[in-house]
Amino acid sequence: MMLQIPDVLSPDEVAHCRAAIDAAPWVDGNATSGFQAAMAKNNQQLPQDGPAAREVGAIIVQALQANPLFVSAALPHTILPPLFNRYGEGMGFGDHVDNSIRRNPATGAQIRTDLSATLFLSDPDDYDGGELVVEDTYGSHLVKLPAGSLILYPASSLHHVTPVTRGTRTASFFWIQSLVRDDAKRALMLDMDVSIQRLAGQVGQADPSVLSLTGTYHNLLRMWAEV
Ligand SMILES: O=C(O)CCC(=O)C(=O)O
Ligand SMILES: [Fe+2]
């Protein structure tokens, strides 16, 4: 399932985050890649242990944890500390699949990357090219979102970023281990949650059908979740 999460950050928050990361020192993006990605990657990144990456990463994680659509769709077990990249003119990132297992630098624990995310931090008007292209069984999906909005996609997907032909594309990217590793099961949980919320809005939280469907939601989650 691919899903847009709009307005994860407000325009003021985007401006604050951009000021902090734009002023920090950037390095060649290949510092953090696996072998296959390094072959394809041509961008810049912020060192992940630098103060700007840590400060802005914490703002992003806090915003995600307070975002009901993100929580319902991702069912996050662990959100890896956000990383930051930027592509100037001529830079892009060829086809690759992200590494399946990554180490959480905050805890040393290994995490399974179930979901990949890009949080756009440049306005689409500020650059040409730079689309994130994600392949699934339905074809290629071109993604370019307003600054502050996020795309969530299965980490198993083949994807690339088309070369930037004008301006600069700045983004945060990161991975999530979900409580529910299977994408199809996670999509069912989201559908069910959205429907229950809609029903509750119509008939009230105390309606017996809402109570029983909420129970079923949690019992399915109990059956499928790995904690
Ligand atoms: O810049 C992006 O939107 C995606 C970056 C990416 O695919 C990666 O770093 O693995
Ligand atoms: Fe990637």
Short mmCIF file of C-alpha atoms and ligand atoms in Angstrom, two decimals:
data_model
loop_
_atom_site.label_atom_id
_atom_site.label_comp_id
_atom_site.label_asym_id
_atom_site.label_seq_id
_atom_site.Cartn_x
_atom_site.Cartn_y
_atom_site.Cartn_z
CA MET A 1 0.00 0.00 0.00
CA MET A 2 1.23 3.47 -0.89
CA LEU A 3 -0.24 6.32 1.12
CA GLN A 4 0.18 10.08 1.22
CA ILE A 5 0.12 11.65 4.67
CA PRO A 6 -0.52 15.37 4.13
CA ASP A 7 0.65 18.14 6.44
CA VAL A 8 2.86 16.13 8.79
CA LEU A 9 4.67 19.43 9.38
CA SER A 10 3.10 22.90 9.21
CA PRO A 11 4.68 25.55 6.94
CA ASP A 12 6.26 27.16 10.04
CA GLU A 13 7.73 23.82 11.12
CA VAL A 14 9.07 23.17 7.62
CA ALA A 15 10.73 26.61 7.63
CA HIS A 16 12.26 25.93 11.06
CA CYS A 17 13.53 22.48 10.00
CA ARG A 18 14.92 23.79 6.72
CA ALA A 19 16.79 26.64 8.45
CA ALA A 20 18.45 24.13 10.80
CA ILE A 21 19.44 21.55 8.20
CA ASP A 22 20.38 24.03 5.45
CA ALA A 23 22.97 25.56 7.80
CA ALA A 24 24.52 22.19 8.68
CA PRO A 25 27.43 20.54 6.82
CA TRP A 26 26.34 17.99 4.16
CA VAL A 27 28.34 15.00 2.92
CA ASP A 28 28.26 12.60 -0.04
CA GLY A 29 25.13 10.44 0.31
CA ASN A 30 27.05 7.22 -0.21
CA ALA A 31 28.27 7.38 3.38
CA THR A 32 25.17 5.42 4.52
CA SER A 33 24.30 3.18 1.57
CA GLY A 34 24.31 -0.54 1.15
CA PHE A 35 26.26 -1.90 -1.83
CA GLN A 36 23.41 -1.89 -4.36
CA ALA A 37 22.21 1.58 -3.36
CA ALA A 38 25.73 3.01 -3.46
CA MET A 39 25.98 2.04 -7.11
CA ALA A 40 22.85 4.04 -7.91
CA LYS A 41 23.03 6.96 -5.51
CA ASN A 42 24.08 10.49 -6.39
CA ASN A 43 22.98 12.90 -3.67
CA GLN A 44 24.06 14.55 -0.45
CA GLN A 45 23.11 13.68 3.12
CA LEU A 46 23.39 15.11 6.60
CA PRO A 47 25.58 13.02 8.91
CA GLN A 48 23.03 11.18 11.06
CA ASP A 49 24.69 11.90 14.37
CA GLY A 50 25.03 15.67 13.78
CA PRO A 51 23.07 18.12 15.95
CA ALA A 52 20.83 19.38 13.11
CA ALA A 53 19.81 15.86 12.06
CA ARG A 54 19.07 14.91 15.65
CA GLU A 55 17.06 18.05 16.46
CA VAL A 56 15.00 18.03 13.27
CA GLY A 57 14.65 14.24 13.37
CA ALA A 58 13.10 14.50 16.85
CA ILE A 59 10.61 17.13 15.59
CA ILE A 60 9.61 14.80 12.75
CA VAL A 61 9.20 11.71 14.96
CA GLN A 62 7.09 13.70 17.43
CA ALA A 63 4.88 14.97 14.58
CA LEU A 64 4.48 11.42 13.24
CA GLN A 65 3.53 10.00 16.62
CA ALA A 66 0.81 12.68 16.91
CA ASN A 67 -0.53 12.05 13.39
CA PRO A 68 -3.56 9.69 13.53
CA LEU A 69 -3.38 8.71 9.84
CA PHE A 70 0.33 7.84 10.10
CA VAL A 71 -0.19 5.81 13.26
CA SER A 72 -3.21 3.98 11.84
CA ALA A 73 -1.50 3.22 8.50
CA ALA A 74 2.02 2.37 9.71
CA LEU A 75 1.15 0.81 13.10
CA PRO A 76 4.71 1.75 14.06
CA HIS A 77 6.79 -0.49 16.29
CA THR A 78 10.02 1.48 15.70
CA ILE A 79 10.61 4.63 13.67
CA LEU A 80 14.30 4.79 12.80
CA PRO A 81 15.86 8.23 13.36
CA PRO A 82 15.06 10.29 10.25
CA LEU A 83 17.87 10.94 7.76
CA PHE A 84 18.10 13.91 5.40
CA ASN A 85 19.07 14.12 1.76
CA ARG A 86 19.23 16.68 -0.99
CA TYR A 87 19.63 16.50 -4.73
CA GLY A 88 21.05 19.43 -6.69
CA GLU A 89 20.95 19.75 -10.46
CA GLY A 90 22.00 16.51 -12.16
CA MET A 91 21.64 14.43 -8.99
CA GLY A 92 19.29 11.45 -8.67
CA PHE A 93 19.08 7.95 -7.29
CA GLY A 94 18.73 4.94 -9.62
CA ASP A 95 16.55 1.88 -9.08
CA HIS A 96 17.12 0.00 -5.84
CA VAL A 97 15.39 -1.82 -3.00
CA ASP A 98 16.20 -0.62 0.52
CA ASN A 99 18.10 -2.88 2.92
CA SER A 100 15.80 -5.22 4.81
CA ILE A 101 17.52 -4.92 8.19
CA ARG A 102 19.07 -1.78 9.67
CA ARG A 103 20.60 -1.02 13.03
CA ASN A 104 18.87 1.60 15.15
CA PRO A 105 21.74 3.94 16.08
CA ALA A 106 19.79 5.11 19.13
CA THR A 107 19.57 1.64 20.72
CA GLY A 108 21.91 -0.63 18.74
CA ALA A 109 18.93 -2.94 18.04
CA GLN A 110 18.34 -4.42 14.61
CA ILE A 111 15.08 -3.43 13.01
CA ARG A 112 13.24 -4.84 10.02
CA THR A 113 12.35 -2.17 7.47
CA ASP A 114 8.68 -2.80 6.66
CA LEU A 115 7.92 0.70 5.40
CA SER A 116 9.98 3.39 3.69
CA ALA A 117 9.03 7.05 3.98
CA THR A 118 10.01 10.31 2.31
CA LEU A 119 8.97 13.58 3.95
CA PHE A 120 9.27 16.35 1.37
CA LEU A 121 10.96 19.50 2.69
CA SER A 122 11.11 21.45 -0.60
CA ASP A 123 8.16 23.04 -2.31
CA PRO A 124 7.46 21.37 -5.70
CA ASP A 125 7.89 24.79 -7.38
CA ASP A 126 11.49 24.97 -6.14
CA TYR A 127 12.76 22.19 -8.41
CA ASP A 128 12.09 20.22 -11.59
CA GLY A 129 12.60 16.46 -11.76
CA GLY A 130 13.32 14.79 -8.44
CA GLU A 131 10.19 12.61 -8.49
CA LEU A 132 10.23 9.55 -6.28
CA VAL A 133 9.12 6.70 -8.54
CA VAL A 134 7.81 3.59 -6.79
CA GLU A 135 7.00 0.39 -8.68
CA ASP A 136 4.26 -1.99 -7.68
CA THR A 137 2.11 -4.56 -9.46
CA TYR A 138 -0.04 -1.71 -10.80
CA GLY A 139 2.91 0.07 -12.47
CA SER A 140 5.10 3.10 -11.70
CA HIS A 141 3.89 5.77 -9.31
CA LEU A 142 5.47 9.24 -9.55
CA VAL A 143 5.46 11.10 -6.26
CA LYS A 144 6.21 14.78 -5.66
CA LEU A 145 4.41 16.24 -2.64
CA PRO A 146 4.14 19.68 -1.03
CA ALA A 147 6.74 20.50 1.62
CA GLY A 148 5.59 19.00 4.93
CA SER A 149 3.80 16.01 3.33
CA LEU A 150 4.94 12.40 3.46
CA ILE A 151 4.73 9.33 1.26
CA LEU A 152 4.66 5.93 2.92
CA TYR A 153 5.42 2.87 0.75
CA PRO A 154 6.37 -0.77 1.30
CA ALA A 155 10.12 -1.05 1.85
CA SER A 156 10.06 -4.09 -0.44
CA SER A 157 9.36 -1.81 -3.45
CA LEU A 158 11.79 -1.11 -6.27
CA HIS A 159 12.11 2.68 -6.41
CA HIS A 160 14.25 5.54 -7.72
CA VAL A 161 14.48 9.33 -7.71
CA THR A 162 14.59 10.97 -11.15
CA PRO A 163 17.42 13.45 -11.77
CA VAL A 164 16.80 17.02 -10.62
CA THR A 165 17.01 19.33 -13.65
CA ARG A 166 16.47 22.68 -11.85
CA GLY A 167 16.83 23.79 -8.24
CA THR A 168 17.32 21.58 -5.21
CA ARG A 169 15.14 18.87 -3.66
CA THR A 170 15.57 18.51 0.11
CA ALA A 171 13.81 15.72 2.03
CA SER A 172 13.86 13.55 5.08
CA PHE A 173 13.77 9.80 4.56
CA PHE A 174 13.49 6.97 7.06
CA TRP A 175 12.24 3.48 7.74
CA ILE A 176 9.66 1.99 10.03
CA GLN A 177 9.31 -1.45 11.56
CA SER A 178 5.58 -2.04 11.86
CA LEU A 179 3.77 -4.03 14.51
CA VAL A 180 2.18 -5.83 11.51
CA ARG A 181 4.86 -6.85 9.02
CA ASP A 182 2.52 -7.93 6.21
CA ASP A 183 1.47 -5.06 3.94
CA ALA A 184 -1.93 -6.60 3.05
CA LYS A 185 -2.84 -7.17 6.70
CA ARG A 186 -1.76 -3.62 7.55
CA ALA A 187 -3.96 -2.27 4.74
CA LEU A 188 -6.95 -4.17 6.17
CA MET A 189 -6.29 -2.67 9.61
CA LEU A 190 -6.26 0.83 8.12
CA ASP A 191 -9.51 0.22 6.19
CA MET A 192 -11.16 -1.09 9.29
CA ASP A 193 -9.98 1.77 11.48
CA VAL A 194 -11.15 4.39 8.97
CA SER A 195 -14.57 2.71 8.70
CA ILE A 196 -14.98 2.42 12.47
CA GLN A 197 -14.10 6.12 12.92
CA ARG A 198 -16.59 7.07 10.21
CA LEU A 199 -19.32 4.94 11.78
CA ALA A 200 -18.57 6.33 15.23
CA GLY A 201 -18.94 9.85 13.82
CA GLN A 202 -22.43 8.93 12.60
CA VAL A 203 -23.82 6.84 15.46
CA GLY A 204 -21.53 7.70 18.42
CA GLN A 205 -18.69 5.87 20.16
CA ALA A 206 -21.10 4.09 22.53
CA ASP A 207 -23.13 2.43 19.77
CA PRO A 208 -23.02 -1.38 20.25
CA SER A 209 -21.80 -1.98 16.67
CA VAL A 210 -18.95 0.52 17.15
CA LEU A 211 -18.01 -1.19 20.41
CA SER A 212 -17.99 -4.63 18.85
CA LEU A 213 -16.09 -3.56 15.70
CA THR A 214 -13.51 -1.78 17.87
CA GLY A 215 -13.12 -5.00 19.82
CA THR A 216 -12.65 -6.95 16.60
CA TYR A 217 -10.04 -4.42 15.43
CA HIS A 218 -8.03 -4.90 18.61
CA ASN A 219 -8.43 -8.66 18.56
CA LEU A 220 -7.13 -8.80 14.97
CA LEU A 221 -4.22 -6.57 15.98
CA ARG A 222 -3.53 -8.87 18.94
CA MET A 223 -3.51 -11.84 16.53
CA TRP A 224 -1.18 -10.20 13.99
CA ALA A 225 1.06 -7.86 15.96
CA GLU A 226 4.68 -8.69 16.75
CA VAL A 227 5.96 -6.58 19.64
O1 LIG B 1 15.01 10.71 -1.69
C1 LIG B 1 14.08 9.91 -1.62
O2 LIG B 1 12.87 10.26 -1.71
C2 LIG B 1 14.33 8.43 -1.42
C3 LIG B 1 15.71 8.10 -0.96
C4 LIG B 1 15.97 6.64 -1.03
O3 LIG B 1 15.35 5.91 -1.75
C5 LIG B 1 16.99 6.04 -0.15
O4 LIG B 1 17.79 6.76 0.46
O5 LIG B 1 17.04 4.80 -0.07
FE FE B 2 15.57 3.90 -1.15
#
